[in-house]
XYZ file of C-alpha atoms in Angstrom:
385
model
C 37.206 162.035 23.276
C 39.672 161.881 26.463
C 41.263 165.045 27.565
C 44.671 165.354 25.387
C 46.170 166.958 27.977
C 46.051 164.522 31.297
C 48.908 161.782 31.908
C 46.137 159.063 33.129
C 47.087 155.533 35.460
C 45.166 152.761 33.599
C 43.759 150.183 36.376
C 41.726 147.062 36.401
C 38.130 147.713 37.087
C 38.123 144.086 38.764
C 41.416 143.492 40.405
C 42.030 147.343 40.961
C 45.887 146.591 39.580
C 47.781 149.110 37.646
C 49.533 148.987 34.032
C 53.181 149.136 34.510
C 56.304 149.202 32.564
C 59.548 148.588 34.040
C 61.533 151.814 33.872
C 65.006 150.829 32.756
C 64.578 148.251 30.052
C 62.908 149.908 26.331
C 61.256 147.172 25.355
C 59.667 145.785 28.644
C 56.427 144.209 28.690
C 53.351 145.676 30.186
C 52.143 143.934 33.329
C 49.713 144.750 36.673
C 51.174 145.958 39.762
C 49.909 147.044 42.861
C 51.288 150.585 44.458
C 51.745 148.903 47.599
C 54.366 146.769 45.584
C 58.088 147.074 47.165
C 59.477 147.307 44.246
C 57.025 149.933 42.353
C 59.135 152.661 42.051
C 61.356 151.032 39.426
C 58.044 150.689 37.618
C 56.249 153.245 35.537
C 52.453 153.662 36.119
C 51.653 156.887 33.555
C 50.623 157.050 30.543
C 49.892 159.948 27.584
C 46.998 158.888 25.403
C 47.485 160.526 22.002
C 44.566 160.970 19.605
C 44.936 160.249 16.062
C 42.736 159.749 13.221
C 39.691 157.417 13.582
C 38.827 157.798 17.226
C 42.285 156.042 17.928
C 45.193 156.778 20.603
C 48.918 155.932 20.899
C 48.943 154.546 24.640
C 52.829 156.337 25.397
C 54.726 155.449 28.418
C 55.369 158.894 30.457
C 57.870 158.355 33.216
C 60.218 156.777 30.788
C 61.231 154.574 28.255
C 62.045 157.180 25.812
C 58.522 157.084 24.683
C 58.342 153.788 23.816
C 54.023 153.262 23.245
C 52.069 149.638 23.780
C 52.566 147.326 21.320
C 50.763 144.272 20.331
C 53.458 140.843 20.695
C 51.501 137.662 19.983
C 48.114 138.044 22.390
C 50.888 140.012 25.345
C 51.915 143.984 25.505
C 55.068 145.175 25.146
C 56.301 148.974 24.532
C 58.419 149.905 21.996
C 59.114 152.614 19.252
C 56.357 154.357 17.869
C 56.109 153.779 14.083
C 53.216 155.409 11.940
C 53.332 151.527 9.924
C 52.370 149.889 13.038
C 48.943 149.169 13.343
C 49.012 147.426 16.417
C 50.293 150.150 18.117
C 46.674 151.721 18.125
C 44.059 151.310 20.692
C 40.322 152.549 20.868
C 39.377 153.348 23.932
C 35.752 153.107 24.030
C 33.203 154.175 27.748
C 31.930 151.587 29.471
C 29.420 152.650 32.561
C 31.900 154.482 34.697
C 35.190 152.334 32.919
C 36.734 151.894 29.092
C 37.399 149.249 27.090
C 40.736 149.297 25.638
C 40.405 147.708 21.941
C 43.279 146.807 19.926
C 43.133 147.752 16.081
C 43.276 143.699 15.428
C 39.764 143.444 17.266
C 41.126 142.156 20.535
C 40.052 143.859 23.906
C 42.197 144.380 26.892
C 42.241 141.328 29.491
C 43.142 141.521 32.893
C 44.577 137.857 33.972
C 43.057 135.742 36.788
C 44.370 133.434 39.331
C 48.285 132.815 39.103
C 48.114 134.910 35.722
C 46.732 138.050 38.069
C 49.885 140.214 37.256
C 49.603 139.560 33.110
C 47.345 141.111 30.699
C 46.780 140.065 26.919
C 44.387 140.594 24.672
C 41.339 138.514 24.061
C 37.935 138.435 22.577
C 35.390 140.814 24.026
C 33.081 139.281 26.539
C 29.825 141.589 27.698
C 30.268 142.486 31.907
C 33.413 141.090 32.153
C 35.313 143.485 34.472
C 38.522 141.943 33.803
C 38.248 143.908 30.348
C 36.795 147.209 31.985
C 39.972 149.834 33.223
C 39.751 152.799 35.115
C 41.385 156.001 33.153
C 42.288 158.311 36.440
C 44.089 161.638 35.443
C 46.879 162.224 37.598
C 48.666 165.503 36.001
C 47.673 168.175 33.822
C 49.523 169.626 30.522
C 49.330 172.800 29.419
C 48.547 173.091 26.204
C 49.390 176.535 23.817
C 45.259 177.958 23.036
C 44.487 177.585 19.203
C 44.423 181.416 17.824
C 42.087 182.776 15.281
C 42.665 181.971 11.791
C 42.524 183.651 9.098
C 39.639 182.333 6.592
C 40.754 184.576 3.151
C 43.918 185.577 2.044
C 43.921 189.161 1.615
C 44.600 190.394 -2.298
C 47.655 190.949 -4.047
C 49.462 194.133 -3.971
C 49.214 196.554 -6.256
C 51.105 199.492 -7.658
C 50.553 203.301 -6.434
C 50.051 206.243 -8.385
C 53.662 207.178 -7.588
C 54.628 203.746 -8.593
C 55.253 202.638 -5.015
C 54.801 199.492 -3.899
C 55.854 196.812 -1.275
C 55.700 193.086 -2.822
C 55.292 190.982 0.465
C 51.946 191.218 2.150
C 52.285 190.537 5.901
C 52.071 186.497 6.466
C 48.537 185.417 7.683
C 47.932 182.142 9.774
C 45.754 180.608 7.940
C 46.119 176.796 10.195
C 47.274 175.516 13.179
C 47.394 171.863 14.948
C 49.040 169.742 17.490
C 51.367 167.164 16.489
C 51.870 164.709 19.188
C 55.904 164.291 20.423
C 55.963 160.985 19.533
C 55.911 161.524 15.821
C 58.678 164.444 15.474
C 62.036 163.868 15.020
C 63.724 167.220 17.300
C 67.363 166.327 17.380
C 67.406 168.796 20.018
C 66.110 167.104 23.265
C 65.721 163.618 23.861
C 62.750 161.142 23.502
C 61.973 161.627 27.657
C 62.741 165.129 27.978
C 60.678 165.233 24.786
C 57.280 164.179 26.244
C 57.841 165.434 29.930
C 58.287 169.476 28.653
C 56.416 169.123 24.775
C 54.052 166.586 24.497
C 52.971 168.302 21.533
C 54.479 170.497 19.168
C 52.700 173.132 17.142
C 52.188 172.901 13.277
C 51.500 175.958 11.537
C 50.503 177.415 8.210
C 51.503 180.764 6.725
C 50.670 182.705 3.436
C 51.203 185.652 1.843
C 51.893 187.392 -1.622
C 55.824 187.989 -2.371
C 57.597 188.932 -5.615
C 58.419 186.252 -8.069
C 61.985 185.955 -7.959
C 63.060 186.715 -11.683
C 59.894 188.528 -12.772
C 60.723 192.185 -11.972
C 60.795 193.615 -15.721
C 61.176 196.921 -17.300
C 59.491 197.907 -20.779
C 59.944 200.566 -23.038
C 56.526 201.982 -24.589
C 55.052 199.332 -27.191
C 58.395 197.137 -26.590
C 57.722 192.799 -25.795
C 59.923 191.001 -23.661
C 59.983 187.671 -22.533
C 61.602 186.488 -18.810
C 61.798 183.167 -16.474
C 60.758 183.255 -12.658
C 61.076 181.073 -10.097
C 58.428 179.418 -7.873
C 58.598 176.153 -5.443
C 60.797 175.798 -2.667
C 64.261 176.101 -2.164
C 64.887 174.218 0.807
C 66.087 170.096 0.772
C 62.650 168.769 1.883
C 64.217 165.345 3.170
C 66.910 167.472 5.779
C 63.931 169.330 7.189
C 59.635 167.987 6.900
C 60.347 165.045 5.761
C 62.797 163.795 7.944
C 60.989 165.807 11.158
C 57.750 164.888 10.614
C 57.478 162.668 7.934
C 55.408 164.504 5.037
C 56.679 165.929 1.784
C 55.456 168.789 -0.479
C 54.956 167.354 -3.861
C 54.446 169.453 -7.250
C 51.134 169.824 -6.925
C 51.727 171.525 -3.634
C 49.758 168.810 -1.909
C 50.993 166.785 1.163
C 52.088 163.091 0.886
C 52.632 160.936 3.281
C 56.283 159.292 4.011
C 57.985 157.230 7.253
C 60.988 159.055 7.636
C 64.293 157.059 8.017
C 64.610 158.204 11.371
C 61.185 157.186 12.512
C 57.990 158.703 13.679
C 56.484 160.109 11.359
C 52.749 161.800 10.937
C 51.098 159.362 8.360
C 48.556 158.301 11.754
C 47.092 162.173 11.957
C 46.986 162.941 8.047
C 43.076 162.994 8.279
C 43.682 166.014 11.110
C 46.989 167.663 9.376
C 45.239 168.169 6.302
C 41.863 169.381 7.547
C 43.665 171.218 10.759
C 46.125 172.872 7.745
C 43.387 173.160 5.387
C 46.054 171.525 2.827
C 45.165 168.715 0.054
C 46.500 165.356 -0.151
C 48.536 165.068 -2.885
C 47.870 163.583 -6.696
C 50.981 163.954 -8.253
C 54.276 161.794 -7.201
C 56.578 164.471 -7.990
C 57.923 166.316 -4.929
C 58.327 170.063 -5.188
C 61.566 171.466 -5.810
C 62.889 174.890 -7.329
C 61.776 175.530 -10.776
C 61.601 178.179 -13.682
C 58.577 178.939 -15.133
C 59.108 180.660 -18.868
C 56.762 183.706 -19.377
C 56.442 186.820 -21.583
C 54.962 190.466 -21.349
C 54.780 193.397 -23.784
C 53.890 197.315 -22.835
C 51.219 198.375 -25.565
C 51.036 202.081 -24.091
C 53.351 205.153 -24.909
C 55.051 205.032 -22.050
C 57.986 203.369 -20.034
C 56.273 200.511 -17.894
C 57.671 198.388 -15.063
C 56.055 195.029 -14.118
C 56.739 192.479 -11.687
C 55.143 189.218 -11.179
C 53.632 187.878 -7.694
C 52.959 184.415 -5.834
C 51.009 183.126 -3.363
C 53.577 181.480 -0.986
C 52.892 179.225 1.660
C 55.132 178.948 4.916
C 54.735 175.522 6.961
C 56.275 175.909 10.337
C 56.979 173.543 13.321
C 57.406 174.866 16.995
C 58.677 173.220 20.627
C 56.150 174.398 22.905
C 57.227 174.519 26.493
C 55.237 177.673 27.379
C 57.147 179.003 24.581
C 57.318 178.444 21.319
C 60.653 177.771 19.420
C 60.348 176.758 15.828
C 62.842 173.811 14.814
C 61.660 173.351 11.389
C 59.800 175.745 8.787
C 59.183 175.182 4.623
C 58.405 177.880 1.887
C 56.829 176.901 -1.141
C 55.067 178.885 -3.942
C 52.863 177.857 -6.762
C 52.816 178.541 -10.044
C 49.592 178.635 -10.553
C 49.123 181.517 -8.457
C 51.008 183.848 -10.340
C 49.611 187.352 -11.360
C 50.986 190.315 -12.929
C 50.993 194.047 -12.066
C 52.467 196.601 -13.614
C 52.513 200.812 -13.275
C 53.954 203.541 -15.748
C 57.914 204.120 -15.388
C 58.196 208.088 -14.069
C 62.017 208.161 -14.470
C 61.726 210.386 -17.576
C 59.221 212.312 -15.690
C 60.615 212.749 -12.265
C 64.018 214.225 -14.008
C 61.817 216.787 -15.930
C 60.356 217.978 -12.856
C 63.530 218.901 -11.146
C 63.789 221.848 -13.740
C 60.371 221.865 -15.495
C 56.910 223.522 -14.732
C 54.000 220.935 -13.753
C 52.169 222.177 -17.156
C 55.570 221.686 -19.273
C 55.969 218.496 -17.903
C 52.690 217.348 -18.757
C 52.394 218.583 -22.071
C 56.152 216.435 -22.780
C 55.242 212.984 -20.903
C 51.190 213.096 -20.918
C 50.709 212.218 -17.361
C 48.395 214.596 -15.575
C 49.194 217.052 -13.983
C 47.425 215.578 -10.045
C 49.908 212.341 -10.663
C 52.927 214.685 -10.950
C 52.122 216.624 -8.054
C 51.685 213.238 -6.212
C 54.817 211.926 -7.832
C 56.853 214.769 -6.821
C 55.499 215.111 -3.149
C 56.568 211.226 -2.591
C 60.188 211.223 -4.473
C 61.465 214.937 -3.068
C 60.313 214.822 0.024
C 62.603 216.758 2.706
C-alpha cells in the first residue's frame, strides 16, 4: 500500500508530463502539463491518494478544487464531487518495475496520449511495456498523521455494590477502536472542502464503552415485596442531524452499522470493510434504526430486609474528531443495548444507619440481623468527620 500520508505528483513514465487540474474551474478535466509551462501555476499538480476498501484509492485534487477526486467521463478524466455511489471514482494503483499502473474500477488503465493528443489522457485497455500507461508516484509533502493508541481488548465488568452499599454506576469509558476516515467523506460544516484537506486530511473515528445506570431502573424494595419498572436503553440523539448526515452510517436496532449516502454527500459506504473491522462493530441485520426505547421489566426482594437495585448497560460512545495536531470532536453518538442489561442489588441500611446513631453495635444487630463487621463498616463510611 502507498504511504497515506504523502501528497504525490503523478507523471508519465514516457513523456515525463504531469497530471493537472486547472485550479479555478470544479469540474475541470485532467490533462498533462509540463512545469516549465507559462501558465502552470494556475494549474494544480498534487494529489492525496486515499485508501479504501479493496486495495482501492480516491485520487483527490490537493491544491484546490474543493476536493473534487478523478472521475471517469466517457474514456477522459474529469474531477468532481466525491460520492461513495460512484464507482468510477476508484482507481487501483498497482507497481510496475520502478512505476504504477493506474486502473480504473471499469477495467480501463491510465493512457498517456501521443502525438498532437500528448497533453490528453484517457483510459484504455492495458497493453504489457507500454510506458504511456506506466506513471511515476513522487511524494512531494508529508502529513502528519495522529499515532493509533492502544486499545482496549475486554471491557472491564460491571459495577457492583459495596458492603456499605456504595457504589458509582459509570465505569470510566475505555477505547475500545480507532480509525482514519479520509476528509473527503465527512460532512464538517465547520471549515471548507480546501481548508478541509490542506489542515485534516483525515479525521479520527473512535469507539467508547462503558457500564452506566439504566435510566429508569433504580428501584427500592421492601423485604419479600415484587415490583415491576420500565428503563430506557438506545440513543437519544437524532441520528440523521449528527452520523448520518456527517459521515453517512446509521445505528440500527440491532446496534449494528448500516450503510447510507447522506443528503449532503460523502459519505463512508467506500471504507465499511475498515470501519467495521477498525471499530470492531457488526454490519447490521435489522432495518430498524435505533432510537430511544422502554424496555418493561420486573424484580422482587425475597430476603428480610429493605433492598435497593438498579439496573446497568453496556453503552457504546462513537465519536468523530478534526485532527490538526489536535483533536476537536464535531460529532459523537451514545447508544445502549438492551441486551446487555444486568441487575445488582445490596441490602437498604436506612433502618440500620438511624439505629446506630443511638444504639450499641450488639443492639443493633440483634434488631436488623446484619453483622456486627458490616455495621462497623457502615458506620465508618456514612459518619465520617
Amino acid at each position: 500500500m502507498l504511504d497515506t500520508n504523502k501528497v504525490y505528483e503523478i507523471s508519465n513514465l514516457a513523456n515525463g508530463l504531469y497530471t493537472s487540474t486547472y485550479l479555478s474551474l470544479d469540474d475541470s478535466g485532467v490533462s498533462l502539463m509540463s512545469k516549465k509551462d507559462e501558465d502552470i501555476d494556475d494549474y494544480n499538480l498534487k494529489w492525496f491518494l486515499f485508501p479504501i476498501d479493496n486495495n482501492q484509492y480516491i485520487i483527490t485534487s490537493y491544491g484546490a478544487n474543493n476536493c473534487k477526486v478523478w472521475n471517469v467521463k466517457n474514456d477522459k478524466i474529469n474531477v468532481s464531487t466525491y460520492s461513495s455511489t460512484n464507482s468510477v471514482q476508484k482507481w487501483q494503483i498497482k507497481a510496475k518495475d520502478s512505476s504504477y499502473i493506474i486502473q480504473s474500477d471499469n477495467g480501463k488503465v491510465l493512457t498517456a496520449g501521443v502525438g498532437q493528443s500528448l497533453g490528453i489522457v484517457r483510459l484504455t485497455d492495458e497493453f504489457p511495456e507500454n510506458s504511456n500507461q506506466q506513471w511515476n508516484l513522487t511524494p512531494v509533502q508529508t502529513i502528519q498523521l495522529p499515532q493509533k493508541p492502544k486499545i482496549d481488548e475486554k471491557l472491564k465488568d460491571h459495577p457492583e455494590y459495596s458492603e456499605t452499599g456504595n457504589i458509582n454506576p459509570k465505569t470510566t469509558p475505555q477505547l475500545m477502536g480507532w480509525t482514519l476516515v479520509p476528509c473527503i467523506m465527512v460532512n464538517d460544516s465547520k471549515i471548507d472542502k480546501n481548508t478541509q484537506i490542506k489542515t485534516t486530511p483525515y479525521y479520527i473515528f473512535k469507539k467508547y464503552k462503558y457500564w452506566n445506570l439504566a435510566k429508569g431502573s433504580n428501584v427500592s424494595l421492601l423485604p419479600h415485596q415484587k415490583r415491576s419498572y420500565d428503563y430506557e436503553w438506545g440513543t437519544e440523539k437524532n441520528q440523521k442531524t449528527t452520523i448520518i448526515n456527517t459521515v453517512g452510517l446509521q445505528i440500527n436496532i440491532d446496534s449494528g452499522m448500516k450503510f447510507e449516502v447522506p443528503e449532503v454527500g460523502g459519505g463512508t459506504e467506500d471504507i465499511k470493510t475498515q470501519l467495521t473491522e477498525e471499530l470492531k462493530v457488526e454490519y447490521s441485520t435489522e432495518t430498524k434504526i435505533m432510537t430511544k426505547y422502554q424496555e418493561h421489566s420486573e424484580i422482587d426482594n425475597p430476603t428480610n430486609q429493605p433492598m435497593n437495585s438498579i439496573g446497568l448497560l453496556i453503552y457504546t460512545s462513537l465519536e468523530l474528531y478534526r485532527y490538526n495536531g489536535t483533536e476537536i470532536k464535531i460529532m459523537d453518538i451514545e447508544t445502549s443495548d438492551h441486551d446487555t442489561y444486568t441487575l445488582t442489588s445490596y441490602p437498604n441500611h436506612k433502618e440500620a444507619l438511624l439505629l446506630l446513631t443511638n444504639h450499641s453495635y450488639e443492639e443493633v444487630e440483634e434488631i436488623t440481623k446484619i453483622p456486627k463487621h458490616t455495621l462497623i463498616k457502615l458506620k465508618k463510611h456514612y459518619f465520617k468527620k
